[in-house]
PDB file of C-alpha atoms in Angstrom:
ATOM      1  CA  LYS A   1     129.747 -36.030-190.845  1.00 27.00           C
ATOM      2  CA  GLU A   2     127.972 -38.167-188.265  1.00 33.00           C
ATOM      3  CA  GLU A   3     128.368 -41.919-188.578  1.00 33.00           C
ATOM      4  CA  TRP A   4     126.384 -44.646-186.859  1.00 32.00           C
ATOM      5  CA  HIS A   5     127.517 -48.240-187.039  1.00 36.00           C
ATOM      6  CA  HIS A   6     125.558 -51.115-185.518  1.00 35.00           C
ATOM      7  CA  ILE A   7     127.742 -54.144-184.899  1.00 34.00           C
ATOM      8  CA  ARG A   8     126.706 -57.537-183.580  1.00 37.00           C
ATOM      9  CA  ALA A   9     123.006 -56.657-183.421  1.00 37.00           C
ATOM     10  CA  ALA A  10     122.203 -60.358-183.188  1.00 36.00           C
ATOM     11  CA  THR A  11     123.889 -60.565-179.773  1.00 40.00           C
ATOM     12  CA  GLY A  12     122.099 -57.505-178.439  1.00 51.00           C
ATOM     13  CA  THR A  13     125.202 -55.335-178.560  1.00 52.00           C
ATOM     14  CA  LYS A  14     125.299 -52.019-180.336  1.00 52.00           C
ATOM     15  CA  VAL A  15     128.481 -50.177-181.180  1.00 51.00           C
ATOM     16  CA  HIS A  16     127.972 -46.600-182.274  1.00 51.00           C
ATOM     17  CA  ARG A  17     130.528 -44.115-183.576  1.00 51.00           C
ATOM     18  CA  ARG A  18     129.778 -40.423-183.275  1.00 53.00           C
ATOM     19  CA  ASN A  19     131.698 -37.398-184.517  1.00 42.00           C
ATOM     20  CA  GLU A  20     134.649 -36.384-182.339  1.00 54.00           C
ATOM     21  CA  GLU A  21     132.873 -37.276-179.104  1.00 59.00           C
ATOM     22  CA  GLY A  22     134.032 -40.890-179.222  1.00 65.00           C
ATOM     23  CA  TYR A  23     131.644 -43.814-179.236  1.00 76.00           C
ATOM     24  CA  MET A  24     129.396 -45.956-177.104  1.00 87.00           C
ATOM     25  CA  VAL A  25     129.099 -49.716-176.656  1.00 91.00           C
ATOM     26  CA  THR A  26     126.457 -51.568-174.681  1.00 93.00           C
ATOM     27  CA  LEU A  27     127.146 -54.781-172.791  1.00 95.00           C
ATOM     28  CA  ILE A  28     124.212 -56.897-171.633  1.00 95.00           C
ATOM     29  CA  ILE A  29     124.854 -59.343-168.806  1.00 95.00           C
ATOM     30  CA  LYS A  30     121.890 -61.661-169.101  1.00 94.00           C
ATOM     31  CA  GLU A  31     121.609 -62.678-165.449  1.00 95.00           C
ATOM     32  CA  ARG A  32     121.492 -61.348-161.901  1.00 95.00           C
ATOM     33  CA  LEU A  33     124.927 -60.834-160.333  1.00 95.00           C
ATOM     34  CA  ILE A  34     125.901 -61.342-156.709  1.00 90.00           C
ATOM     35  CA  GLY A  35     125.348 -58.475-154.317  1.00 90.00           C
ATOM     36  CA  LEU A  36     127.260 -57.003-151.430  1.00 84.00           C
ATOM     37  CA  ASN A  37     125.539 -59.119-148.776  1.00 85.00           C
ATOM     38  CA  GLU A  38     126.394 -62.346-150.601  1.00 86.00           C
ATOM     39  CA  TYR A  39     129.991 -61.246-151.013  1.00 83.00           C
ATOM     40  CA  ILE A  40     130.341 -60.215-147.336  1.00 82.00           C
ATOM     41  CA  ASN A  41     128.948 -63.593-146.256  1.00 82.00           C
ATOM     42  CA  ALA A  42     131.496 -65.323-148.499  1.00 81.00           C
ATOM     43  CA  CYS A  43     134.315 -63.226-146.990  1.00 80.00           C
ATOM     44  CA  ARG A  44     133.213 -64.161-143.469  1.00 82.00           C
ATOM     45  CA  ARG A  45     133.059 -67.810-144.415  1.00 83.00           C
ATOM     46  CA  ASN A  46     136.540 -68.083-145.888  1.00 80.00           C
ATOM     47  CA  ARG A  47     138.819 -65.668-147.746  1.00 74.00           C
ATOM     48  CA  TYR A  48     139.604 -68.314-150.355  1.00 83.00           C
ATOM     49  CA  PHE A  49     135.915 -68.929-150.957  1.00 81.00           C
ATOM     50  CA  SER A  50     135.273 -65.206-151.419  1.00 82.00           C
ATOM     51  CA  ASN A  51     138.088 -65.047-153.979  1.00 83.00           C
ATOM     52  CA  GLU A  52     136.610 -68.051-155.805  1.00 89.00           C
ATOM     53  CA  LEU A  53     133.209 -66.308-155.839  1.00 85.00           C
ATOM     54  CA  LYS A  54     134.777 -63.108-157.244  1.00 90.00           C
ATOM     55  CA  GLN A  55     136.682 -65.081-159.909  1.00 93.00           C
ATOM     56  CA  ALA A  56     133.573 -67.078-160.884  1.00 93.00           C
ATOM     57  CA  THR A  57     131.500 -63.893-161.173  1.00 94.00           C
ATOM     58  CA  GLU A  58     134.167 -62.211-163.304  1.00 96.00           C
ATOM     59  CA  ALA A  59     134.362 -65.336-165.492  1.00 97.00           C
ATOM     60  CA  LYS A  60     130.604 -65.125-166.172  1.00 97.00           C
ATOM     61  CA  ILE A  61     130.906 -61.445-167.057  1.00 97.00           C
ATOM     62  CA  THR A  62     133.962 -62.127-169.242  1.00 97.00           C
ATOM     63  CA  ALA A  63     131.967 -64.686-171.242  1.00 97.00           C
ATOM     64  CA  TYR A  64     129.379 -61.994-172.065  1.00 96.00           C
ATOM     65  CA  ILE A  65     132.161 -59.558-172.948  1.00 96.00           C
ATOM     66  CA  LYS A  66     133.751 -62.068-175.341  1.00 95.00           C
ATOM     67  CA  GLU A  67     130.372 -62.827-176.912  1.00 92.00           C
ATOM     68  CA  GLN A  68     129.349 -59.195-177.382  1.00 91.00           C
ATOM     69  CA  LEU A  69     132.458 -56.993-177.358  1.00 92.00           C
ATOM     70  CA  ASP A  70     135.081 -59.193-178.973  1.00 89.00           C
ATOM     71  CA  GLY A  71     137.680 -56.938-180.582  1.00 87.00           C
ATOM     72  CA  VAL A  72     136.465 -53.764-178.838  1.00 90.00           C
ATOM     73  CA  HIS A  73     139.331 -51.854-177.168  1.00 90.00           C
ATOM     74  CA  ILE A  74     138.597 -48.371-175.847  1.00 90.00           C
ATOM     75  CA  HIS A  75     141.739 -46.259-175.496  1.00 89.00           C
ATOM     76  CA  GLU A  76     140.161 -43.139-174.076  1.00 91.00           C
ATOM     77  CA  PRO A  77     138.440 -42.133-170.826  1.00 94.00           C
ATOM     78  CA  VAL A  78     134.886 -43.391-170.429  1.00 94.00           C
ATOM     79  CA  ARG A  79     131.666 -42.827-168.534  1.00 96.00           C
ATOM     80  CA  LEU A  80     129.521 -45.827-167.730  1.00 97.00           C
ATOM     81  CA  SER A  81     125.775 -46.090-167.268  1.00 97.00           C
ATOM     82  CA  PHE A  82     124.532 -49.159-165.417  1.00 98.00           C
ATOM     83  CA  ARG A  83     120.912 -50.310-165.688  1.00 97.00           C
ATOM     84  CA  TRP A  84     120.137 -53.017-163.157  1.00 97.00           C
ATOM     85  CA  TYR A  85     117.034 -55.123-163.860  1.00 96.00           C
ATOM     86  CA  GLU A  86     116.007 -57.176-160.823  1.00 96.00           C
ATOM     87  CA  GLU A  87     113.383 -59.936-160.644  1.00 96.00           C
ATOM     88  CA  ASN A  88     111.971 -58.480-157.400  1.00 96.00           C
ATOM     89  CA  ARG A  89     112.503 -55.599-154.986  1.00 96.00           C
ATOM     90  CA  LYS A  90     114.120 -57.606-152.172  1.00 95.00           C
ATOM     91  CA  ARG A  91     117.693 -56.307-152.525  1.00 95.00           C
ATOM     92  CA  ASP A  92     118.765 -52.773-151.641  1.00 96.00           C
ATOM     93  CA  ILE A  93     120.149 -50.790-154.549  1.00 96.00           C
ATOM     94  CA  ASP A  94     123.565 -50.301-152.909  1.00 95.00           C
ATOM     95  CA  ASN A  95     123.735 -54.073-152.432  1.00 95.00           C
ATOM     96  CA  ILE A  96     122.969 -54.613-156.135  1.00 96.00           C
ATOM     97  CA  ALA A  97     125.310 -51.949-157.532  1.00 96.00           C
ATOM     98  CA  MET A  98     128.342 -53.383-155.738  1.00 95.00           C
ATOM     99  CA  ALA A  99     128.691 -55.805-158.665  1.00 96.00           C
ATOM    100  CA  LYS A 100     129.979 -52.937-160.822  1.00 96.00           C
ATOM    101  CA  LYS A 101     133.391 -53.641-159.262  1.00 96.00           C
ATOM    102  CA  PHE A 102     133.363 -57.094-160.856  1.00 96.00           C
ATOM    103  CA  ILE A 103     132.116 -55.699-164.177  1.00 98.00           C
ATOM    104  CA  LEU A 104     134.848 -53.055-164.314  1.00 98.00           C
ATOM    105  CA  ASP A 105     137.547 -55.586-163.393  1.00 97.00           C
ATOM    106  CA  ALA A 106     136.338 -57.949-166.129  1.00 98.00           C
ATOM    107  CA  LEU A 107     136.276 -55.127-168.705  1.00 97.00           C
ATOM    108  CA  VAL A 108     139.899 -54.291-167.868  1.00 97.00           C
ATOM    109  CA  LYS A 109     141.062 -57.935-167.848  1.00 97.00           C
ATOM    110  CA  SER A 110     139.324 -58.470-171.222  1.00 96.00           C
ATOM    111  CA  GLY A 111     141.148 -55.469-172.697  1.00 94.00           C
ATOM    112  CA  VAL A 112     137.990 -53.472-173.419  1.00 94.00           C
ATOM    113  CA  LEU A 113     139.108 -50.740-170.999  1.00 95.00           C
ATOM    114  CA  VAL A 114     142.694 -49.638-170.390  1.00 94.00           C
ATOM    115  CA  ASP A 115     142.165 -49.317-166.634  1.00 96.00           C
ATOM    116  CA  ASP A 116     139.370 -48.631-164.154  1.00 96.00           C
ATOM    117  CA  GLY A 117     141.141 -45.884-162.212  1.00 96.00           C
ATOM    118  CA  MET A 118     140.050 -42.245-162.128  1.00 96.00           C
ATOM    119  CA  ARG A 119     142.269 -41.373-165.097  1.00 95.00           C
ATOM    120  CA  TRP A 120     140.248 -43.668-167.372  1.00 96.00           C
ATOM    121  CA  VAL A 121     136.799 -43.889-165.729  1.00 97.00           C
ATOM    122  CA  LYS A 122     135.378 -40.380-165.397  1.00 96.00           C
ATOM    123  CA  GLY A 123     132.139 -41.423-163.733  1.00 96.00           C
ATOM    124  CA  PHE A 124     129.124 -43.685-163.764  1.00 96.00           C
ATOM    125  CA  THR A 125     125.405 -43.676-163.134  1.00 98.00           C
ATOM    126  CA  ASP A 126     123.055 -46.363-161.849  1.00 98.00           C
ATOM    127  CA  GLU A 127     119.368 -46.907-162.574  1.00 97.00           C
ATOM    128  CA  PHE A 128     117.233 -49.717-161.162  1.00 97.00           C
ATOM    129  CA  PHE A 129     114.255 -51.470-162.720  1.00 97.00           C
ATOM    130  CA  LEU A 130     112.005 -54.455-162.142  1.00 96.00           C
ATOM    131  CA  ASP A 131     111.853 -57.220-164.772  1.00 95.00           C
ATOM    132  CA  ARG A 132     110.583 -60.474-163.301  1.00 94.00           C
ATOM    133  CA  GLU A 133     111.181 -62.457-166.485  1.00 93.00           C
ATOM    134  CA  PHE A 134     114.600 -61.221-167.608  1.00 94.00           C
ATOM    135  CA  PRO A 135     116.868 -60.009-164.765  1.00 94.00           C
ATOM    136  CA  ARG A 136     120.017 -58.509-166.250  1.00 95.00           C
ATOM    137  CA  VAL A 137     122.535 -55.706-166.204  1.00 96.00           C
ATOM    138  CA  GLU A 138     122.953 -53.347-169.148  1.00 95.00           C
ATOM    139  CA  VAL A 139     126.142 -51.308-169.249  1.00 96.00           C
ATOM    140  CA  ASP A 140     126.649 -48.398-171.649  1.00 94.00           C
ATOM    141  CA  ILE A 141     130.320 -47.500-172.025  1.00 95.00           C
ATOM    142  CA  GLU A 142     130.777 -44.115-173.648  1.00 92.00           C
ATOM    143  CA  GLY A 143     134.097 -42.684-174.738  1.00 90.00           C
ATOM    144  CA  VAL A 144     134.455 -39.086-173.575  1.00 88.00           C
ATOM    145  CA  GLY A 145     137.480 -37.961-175.574  1.00 77.00           C
ATOM    146  CA  LYS A 146     141.146 -37.491-174.836  1.00 69.00           C
ATOM    147  CA  ASN A 147     142.673 -38.330-171.486  1.00 57.00           C
ATOM    148  CA  GLU A 148     143.550 -35.198-169.540  1.00 57.00           C
ATOM    149  CA  GLY A 149     146.417 -36.722-167.697  1.00 52.00           C
TER     150      GLY A 149
END
């Protein structure tokens, strides 16, 4: 029997449960995140400043996690799909996608994911889009079944 549950639709988050395959949650970070160039410049400026920038970015992401995924704890390996919506085409895609490190760290610290190592994160994909009015990051987190070791 296939079940579909939509939870917290008002916040833009969908939680689905499917057969034995596990489930999928979607996190929407409703703003543009820092990129690699910004982070490198912060590191060059001062190592303490770069740590503050990382912590501030993770705090923003954590607020979205608490708003949308409160009570969600995934205890199985996952695959993640990142959709990056930028307000213009100025940043290179590798510069943009670097922020996934901060997203993964925040998901682990919030208890949504057990860990972000290879045992628990089996892979990810990135897609890039233009949305001048609503830059954001959408992250699908899909459980892929039992951990193989």
